[in-house]
CSV table of C-alpha atoms and ligand atoms in Angstrom, one decimal:
chain,number,residue,atom,x,y,z
A,4,ARG,CA,0.0,0.0,0.0
A,5,SER,CA,1.2,3.4,-0.8
A,6,PRO,CA,2.1,5.5,2.2
A,7,ALA,CA,0.3,8.5,0.8
A,8,LYS,CA,-3.2,9.0,2.0
A,9,ARG,CA,-5.5,7.9,-0.6
A,10,PHE,CA,-8.9,8.9,0.8
A,11,GLU,CA,-10.3,9.3,4.2
A,12,ARG,CA,-12.2,6.7,6.1
A,13,SER,CA,-14.0,7.6,9.3
A,14,GLN,CA,-16.9,6.6,11.6
A,15,SER,CA,-19.0,9.7,12.0
A,16,GLU,CA,-20.4,10.6,15.4
A,17,ILE,CA,-22.4,13.4,14.0
A,18,THR,CA,-26.2,12.9,13.7
A,19,PHE,CA,-29.2,14.9,12.3
A,20,ASP,CA,-29.5,16.6,15.7
A,21,ASP,CA,-26.2,18.4,15.0
A,22,VAL,CA,-27.8,19.9,11.9
A,23,ALA,CA,-30.0,22.9,12.3
A,24,GLY,CA,-32.8,23.6,9.9
A,25,LEU,CA,-32.7,21.9,6.4
A,26,ALA,CA,-35.8,19.9,7.3
A,27,ASN,CA,-36.5,18.8,3.7
A,28,ALA,CA,-32.9,17.6,3.2
A,29,LYS,CA,-33.1,15.7,6.5
A,30,ARG,CA,-36.3,14.1,5.6
A,31,ASP,CA,-34.8,12.9,2.3
A,32,LEU,CA,-31.7,11.6,3.9
A,33,GLN,CA,-33.7,9.9,6.7
A,34,GLU,CA,-35.1,7.6,4.1
A,35,ILE,CA,-31.6,6.7,2.9
A,36,ALA,CA,-30.4,6.2,6.5
A,37,GLY,CA,-33.3,3.7,7.0
A,38,TYR,CA,-32.1,1.8,4.0
A,39,LEU,CA,-28.4,1.8,5.0
A,40,LYS,CA,-29.4,0.5,8.5
A,41,ASP,CA,-31.3,-2.5,7.1
A,42,PRO,CA,-30.6,-3.0,3.3
A,43,GLU,CA,-32.0,-6.5,3.6
A,44,HIS,CA,-35.4,-5.3,4.5
A,45,TYR,CA,-35.5,-3.1,1.4
A,46,ARG,CA,-34.1,-5.7,-0.8
A,47,LYS,CA,-36.9,-8.2,0.1
A,48,LEU,CA,-39.4,-5.5,-0.8
A,49,GLY,CA,-37.8,-5.1,-4.2
A,50,ALA,CA,-37.2,-1.4,-3.5
A,51,LYS,CA,-34.6,0.4,-5.5
A,52,ILE,CA,-32.6,2.9,-3.5
A,53,PRO,CA,-31.0,5.9,-5.0
A,54,ARG,CA,-27.3,5.4,-5.6
A,55,GLY,CA,-26.2,8.9,-6.1
A,56,ILE,CA,-27.3,12.0,-4.2
A,57,LEU,CA,-26.2,15.5,-5.2
A,58,LEU,CA,-26.1,18.0,-2.4
A,59,MET,CA,-26.2,21.5,-3.9
A,60,GLY,CA,-25.9,24.8,-2.0
A,61,PRO,CA,-23.8,27.8,-1.3
A,62,PRO,CA,-20.5,27.4,0.5
A,63,GLY,CA,-20.8,26.7,4.2
A,64,THR,CA,-24.5,25.6,4.2
A,65,GLY,CA,-23.7,22.2,5.7
A,66,LYS,CA,-23.2,19.8,2.8
A,67,THR,CA,-20.3,18.0,4.3
A,68,LEU,CA,-22.0,18.2,7.7
A,69,MET,CA,-25.2,16.6,6.2
A,70,ALA,CA,-23.2,13.8,4.6
A,71,LYS,CA,-21.5,13.0,7.9
A,72,ALA,CA,-24.8,13.2,9.8
A,73,LEU,CA,-26.2,10.5,7.3
A,74,ALA,CA,-23.2,8.4,8.1
A,75,GLY,CA,-23.6,8.9,11.9
A,76,GLU,CA,-27.3,8.1,11.7
A,77,SER,CA,-26.8,5.0,9.6
A,78,ASP,CA,-23.8,3.9,11.6
A,79,ALA,CA,-22.1,3.3,8.2
A,80,PRO,CA,-18.4,4.0,7.5
A,81,PHE,CA,-17.8,7.3,5.7
A,82,PHE,CA,-15.3,7.4,2.8
A,83,SER,CA,-14.4,10.8,1.5
A,84,ILE,CA,-12.4,12.4,-1.1
A,85,SER,CA,-12.4,15.9,-2.6
A,86,GLY,CA,-12.7,16.7,-6.3
A,87,SER,CA,-10.2,19.5,-6.0
A,88,GLU,CA,-7.4,17.2,-4.8
A,89,PHE,CA,-7.4,15.5,-8.2
A,90,ILE,CA,-6.5,18.5,-10.2
A,91,GLU,CA,-2.7,18.5,-9.3
A,92,MET,CA,-2.3,14.7,-9.7
A,93,PHE,CA,-0.5,12.8,-12.3
A,94,VAL,CA,-2.6,11.2,-14.9
A,95,GLY,CA,-4.1,8.0,-13.7
A,96,VAL,CA,-3.6,8.6,-10.0
A,97,GLY,CA,-7.1,10.1,-9.5
A,98,ALA,CA,-8.8,7.3,-11.3
A,99,SER,CA,-6.9,4.7,-9.3
A,100,ARG,CA,-7.8,6.4,-6.0
A,101,VAL,CA,-11.5,6.4,-7.0
A,102,ARG,CA,-11.2,2.7,-7.8
A,103,ASP,CA,-9.6,1.9,-4.5
A,104,MET,CA,-12.1,4.0,-2.6
A,105,PHE,CA,-15.1,2.3,-4.2
A,106,ALA,CA,-13.5,-1.2,-3.6
A,107,GLU,CA,-13.0,-0.5,0.1
A,108,ALA,CA,-16.5,0.9,0.5
A,109,LYS,CA,-18.0,-2.2,-1.1
A,110,LYS,CA,-16.0,-4.3,1.2
A,111,GLU,CA,-17.4,-2.5,4.2
A,112,ALA,CA,-21.0,-2.0,2.8
A,113,PRO,CA,-23.3,-0.6,4.0
A,114,ALA,CA,-21.2,2.4,3.5
A,115,ILE,CA,-21.3,6.0,2.3
A,116,ILE,CA,-18.9,7.6,-0.2
A,117,PHE,CA,-18.7,11.4,-0.1
A,118,ILE,CA,-17.1,13.3,-3.0
A,119,ASP,CA,-16.7,17.0,-2.1
A,120,GLU,CA,-16.4,19.6,-4.8
A,121,ILE,CA,-17.5,17.3,-7.5
A,122,ASP,CA,-17.6,20.2,-9.9
A,123,SER,CA,-13.8,20.2,-10.0
A,124,VAL,CA,-13.7,16.9,-11.8
A,125,GLY,CA,-17.3,16.9,-13.0
A,126,ARG,CA,-17.4,20.0,-15.2
A,127,ALA,CA,-18.9,19.4,-18.5
A,128,ARG,CA,-16.3,17.7,-20.6
A,129,GLY,CA,-14.5,19.7,-23.4
A,130,THR,CA,-15.2,23.0,-21.8
A,131,GLY,CA,-12.0,23.4,-19.8
A,132,LEU,CA,-9.8,26.4,-20.6
A,133,GLY,CA,-6.4,25.7,-22.0
A,134,GLY,CA,-6.7,21.9,-22.3
A,135,GLY,CA,-4.6,19.3,-20.4
A,136,HIS,CA,-7.6,18.0,-18.5
A,137,ASP,CA,-6.9,14.3,-19.1
A,138,GLU,CA,-6.6,13.7,-15.4
A,139,ARG,CA,-9.9,15.3,-14.6
A,140,GLU,CA,-11.6,13.4,-17.4
A,141,GLN,CA,-10.2,10.1,-16.4
A,142,THR,CA,-11.2,10.7,-12.8
A,143,LEU,CA,-14.7,11.6,-13.8
A,144,ASN,CA,-15.0,8.6,-16.1
A,145,GLN,CA,-13.9,6.3,-13.3
A,146,ILE,CA,-16.5,7.7,-11.0
A,147,LEU,CA,-19.2,7.2,-13.6
A,148,GLY,CA,-18.0,3.7,-14.4
A,149,GLU,CA,-17.9,2.7,-10.7
A,150,MET,CA,-21.5,3.9,-10.3
A,151,ASP,CA,-22.7,2.1,-13.4
A,152,GLY,CA,-20.9,-1.0,-12.2
A,153,PHE,CA,-22.7,-1.2,-8.9
A,154,ASP,CA,-24.4,-4.5,-8.2
A,155,PRO,CA,-28.0,-3.6,-7.2
A,156,GLN,CA,-27.4,-5.6,-4.0
A,157,GLU,CA,-24.5,-3.4,-2.8
A,158,ALA,CA,-25.5,-1.0,-0.1
A,159,VAL,CA,-23.2,1.8,-1.0
A,160,VAL,CA,-24.6,5.3,-1.4
A,161,VAL,CA,-22.5,8.0,-3.2
A,162,ILE,CA,-23.1,11.6,-2.1
A,163,ALA,CA,-21.5,14.4,-4.0
A,164,ALA,CA,-21.4,18.1,-3.0
A,165,THR,CA,-21.2,21.1,-5.1
A,166,ASN,CA,-21.9,24.8,-5.1
A,167,ARG,CA,-21.8,24.9,-8.9
A,168,PRO,CA,-24.5,22.5,-10.1
A,169,ASP,CA,-24.7,24.6,-13.3
A,170,VAL,CA,-21.4,23.6,-14.6
A,171,LEU,CA,-21.7,19.8,-14.1
A,172,ASP,CA,-21.4,17.4,-16.9
A,173,ALA,CA,-24.9,16.1,-17.9
A,174,ALA,CA,-23.5,12.5,-17.7
A,175,LEU,CA,-23.3,12.9,-14.0
A,176,LEU,CA,-27.0,13.6,-13.6
A,177,ARG,CA,-28.3,10.7,-15.7
A,178,PRO,CA,-30.6,8.1,-14.1
A,179,GLY,CA,-28.6,5.7,-12.0
A,180,ARG,CA,-26.0,8.3,-11.2
A,181,PHE,CA,-26.6,11.4,-9.3
A,182,ASP,CA,-30.2,11.5,-10.1
A,183,ARG,CA,-31.4,12.5,-6.6
A,184,LYS,CA,-30.8,16.2,-6.0
A,185,ILE,CA,-31.1,17.9,-2.6
A,186,THR,CA,-30.7,21.7,-2.2
A,187,LEU,CA,-29.4,23.2,1.0
A,188,ASP,CA,-30.4,26.8,1.2
A,189,LEU,CA,-28.9,29.5,3.4
A,190,PRO,CA,-30.6,29.3,6.8
A,191,ASP,CA,-33.6,31.4,7.6
A,192,LYS,CA,-33.9,33.2,10.9
A,193,PRO,CA,-35.1,30.2,13.1
A,194,ALA,CA,-32.3,28.0,11.6
A,195,ARG,CA,-29.7,30.7,12.2
A,196,ARG,CA,-30.9,30.9,15.9
A,197,GLU,CA,-30.6,27.2,16.1
A,198,ILE,CA,-27.1,27.1,14.5
A,199,LEU,CA,-26.0,29.9,16.9
A,200,ARG,CA,-27.3,27.7,19.8
A,201,ILE,CA,-25.6,24.5,18.6
A,202,HIS,CA,-22.3,26.3,18.2
A,203,SER,CA,-22.4,28.1,21.5
A,204,LYS,CA,-23.2,25.0,23.5
A,205,ASN,CA,-19.7,25.0,25.0
A,206,VAL,CA,-19.3,28.8,25.1
A,207,PRO,CA,-20.2,30.6,28.3
A,208,LEU,CA,-22.6,33.3,27.2
A,209,HIS,CA,-23.4,36.4,29.3
A,210,GLY,CA,-27.0,36.2,30.7
A,211,GLU,CA,-28.1,39.1,28.5
A,212,VAL,CA,-27.1,37.5,25.2
A,213,ASP,CA,-30.0,37.3,22.9
A,214,LEU,CA,-29.4,34.8,20.1
A,215,GLU,CA,-32.8,35.6,18.6
A,216,HIS,CA,-31.7,39.1,18.1
A,217,LEU,CA,-28.3,38.0,16.8
A,218,ALA,CA,-30.2,35.7,14.3
A,219,ALA,CA,-32.1,38.7,13.1
A,220,LEU,CA,-28.8,40.5,12.5
A,221,THR,CA,-27.2,37.8,10.4
A,222,ALA,CA,-29.5,37.4,7.4
A,223,GLY,CA,-27.4,36.0,4.5
A,224,PHE,CA,-24.9,34.2,6.8
A,225,ALA,CA,-24.3,30.5,6.1
A,226,GLY,CA,-23.9,28.0,8.9
A,227,ALA,CA,-20.2,28.1,8.6
A,228,ASP,CA,-20.2,31.9,9.0
A,229,LEU,CA,-22.3,31.6,12.2
A,230,GLU,CA,-20.0,29.1,13.6
A,231,ASN,CA,-17.1,31.4,12.8
A,232,LEU,CA,-18.9,34.3,14.4
A,233,ILE,CA,-19.3,32.4,17.7
A,234,ASN,CA,-15.6,31.5,17.6
A,235,GLU,CA,-14.5,35.0,16.8
A,236,ALA,CA,-16.6,36.4,19.7
A,237,ALA,CA,-15.0,33.9,22.1
A,238,LEU,CA,-11.5,34.8,20.9
A,239,LEU,CA,-12.4,38.5,21.3
A,240,ALA,CA,-13.7,37.9,24.9
A,241,GLY,CA,-10.4,36.1,25.6
A,242,ARG,CA,-8.3,39.0,24.3
A,243,LEU,CA,-10.4,41.4,26.5
A,244,ASN,CA,-9.9,39.2,29.5
A,245,LYS,CA,-13.7,38.6,29.9
A,246,SER,CA,-14.9,35.4,31.6
A,247,VAL,CA,-18.0,35.2,29.5
A,248,VAL,CA,-19.0,36.2,25.9
A,249,ASP,CA,-21.3,39.2,25.8
A,250,MET,CA,-23.5,40.7,23.2
A,251,GLY,CA,-20.8,43.4,22.5
A,252,CYS,CA,-18.3,40.6,21.5
A,253,LEU,CA,-20.9,38.8,19.4
A,254,LEU,CA,-21.8,42.1,17.5
A,255,GLN,CA,-18.2,42.9,16.9
A,256,ALA,CA,-17.5,39.4,15.7
A,257,ARG,CA,-20.5,39.7,13.4
A,258,ASP,CA,-19.1,42.8,11.8
A,259,LYS,CA,-15.7,41.1,11.5
A,260,VAL,CA,-17.3,38.1,9.7
A,261,VAL,CA,-19.3,40.4,7.4
A,262,LEU,CA,-16.1,42.4,6.4
A,263,GLY,CA,-14.0,39.3,6.2
A,264,GLY,CA,-16.4,37.5,3.9
A,265,GLU,CA,-17.3,40.7,2.2
A,266,ARG,CA,-20.8,39.3,2.1
A,267,GLU,CA,-23.9,41.1,1.4
A,268,VAL,CA,-26.0,41.4,4.5
A,269,ILE,CA,-29.6,41.1,3.5
A,270,MET,CA,-31.7,43.4,5.6
A,271,GLY,CA,-34.8,41.8,7.3
A,272,GLU,CA,-35.4,38.2,6.5
B,9,ATP,P1,-18.3,24.1,1.4
B,9,ATP,O1,-19.2,24.3,0.2
B,9,ATP,O2,-17.5,25.3,1.7
B,9,ATP,O3,-17.5,22.8,1.4
B,9,ATP,P2,-20.3,22.9,3.1
B,9,ATP,O4,-21.6,23.2,2.6
B,9,ATP,O5,-19.8,21.5,2.9
B,9,ATP,O6,-19.3,24.0,2.6
B,9,ATP,P3,-19.9,22.4,5.8
B,9,ATP,O7,-18.4,22.2,5.7
B,9,ATP,O8,-20.7,21.2,6.1
B,9,ATP,O9,-20.4,23.3,4.6
B,9,ATP,O10,-20.2,23.5,7.0
B,9,ATP,C1,-19.2,24.1,7.7
B,9,ATP,C2,-19.5,24.2,9.1
B,9,ATP,O11,-20.6,25.0,9.4
B,9,ATP,C3,-20.0,22.8,9.7
B,9,ATP,O12,-18.9,22.0,10.1
B,9,ATP,C4,-20.9,23.2,10.8
B,9,ATP,O13,-20.2,23.4,12.0
B,9,ATP,C5,-21.4,24.6,10.3
B,9,ATP,N1,-22.8,24.4,9.8
B,9,ATP,C6,-23.1,24.7,8.5
B,9,ATP,N2,-24.5,24.5,8.3
B,9,ATP,C7,-25.0,24.1,9.5
B,9,ATP,C8,-26.3,23.8,10.0
B,9,ATP,N3,-27.3,23.7,9.2
B,9,ATP,N4,-26.4,23.4,11.3
B,9,ATP,C9,-25.3,23.4,12.1
B,9,ATP,N5,-24.1,23.7,11.8
B,9,ATP,C10,-23.9,24.1,10.5
């Protein structure tokens, strides 16, 4: 075995309780979790389970988190690889990693394969600028080939994430491939409140902190931004030698995240 890390394999401890909002996505994935927990039951019913699920949404909306939560809920091993890692590789390396990863996952089925940033390998073929995309194409072809070659009995579900569904090669979206699409939207106010609550669980907050109000002031923030906001506030409280995080720290952290991300803050909802 090559000493280089080929792909990640982990056992996720994350569950749907760690994911705020995204009720529709959770419901869809709950179904898949049911299957992964007891594939035999579904097999006897002759049910065909979706093989490939495409999670679409802006950066930081919880695509990776959702995939891990599915793994945690189903108690299935989680194999992951990121599309962007293939770009720098020598020709053939990406494809062989994909092959190895699918082989391992099948051995450990029921299992979940997660391909982050699928758009980096899954862009429509022949549209790359400047040529030299052999590696990308081979990797993509390998992914497609692996998915086509699944035995219907094999309980392996492939989840791919992207924030650029518009650039994907149509071949990826055909029936039997990533034919189930789930959109993760930016969180609405109740979801932002819940995300703030989840990520401040281990942060001592001042009694006057109003997460509801903070949620109202963070329209347009993704989950990752809110997590970042809480952490920035805790760091600031540390620098100011405070023993708890107060609203002043949270508001300052909010401004920092807004400026840092140069994101447009949507007024109101
Ligand atoms: P990217 O497109 O940048 O890869 P992503 O959509 O995969 O982003 P994640 O990596 O899953 O986003 O999210 C980053 C972090 O933000 C998560 O680890 C989690 O802590 C927090 N987060 C995002 N969305 C949620 C949510 N709905 N509930 C709780 N935490 C969230």
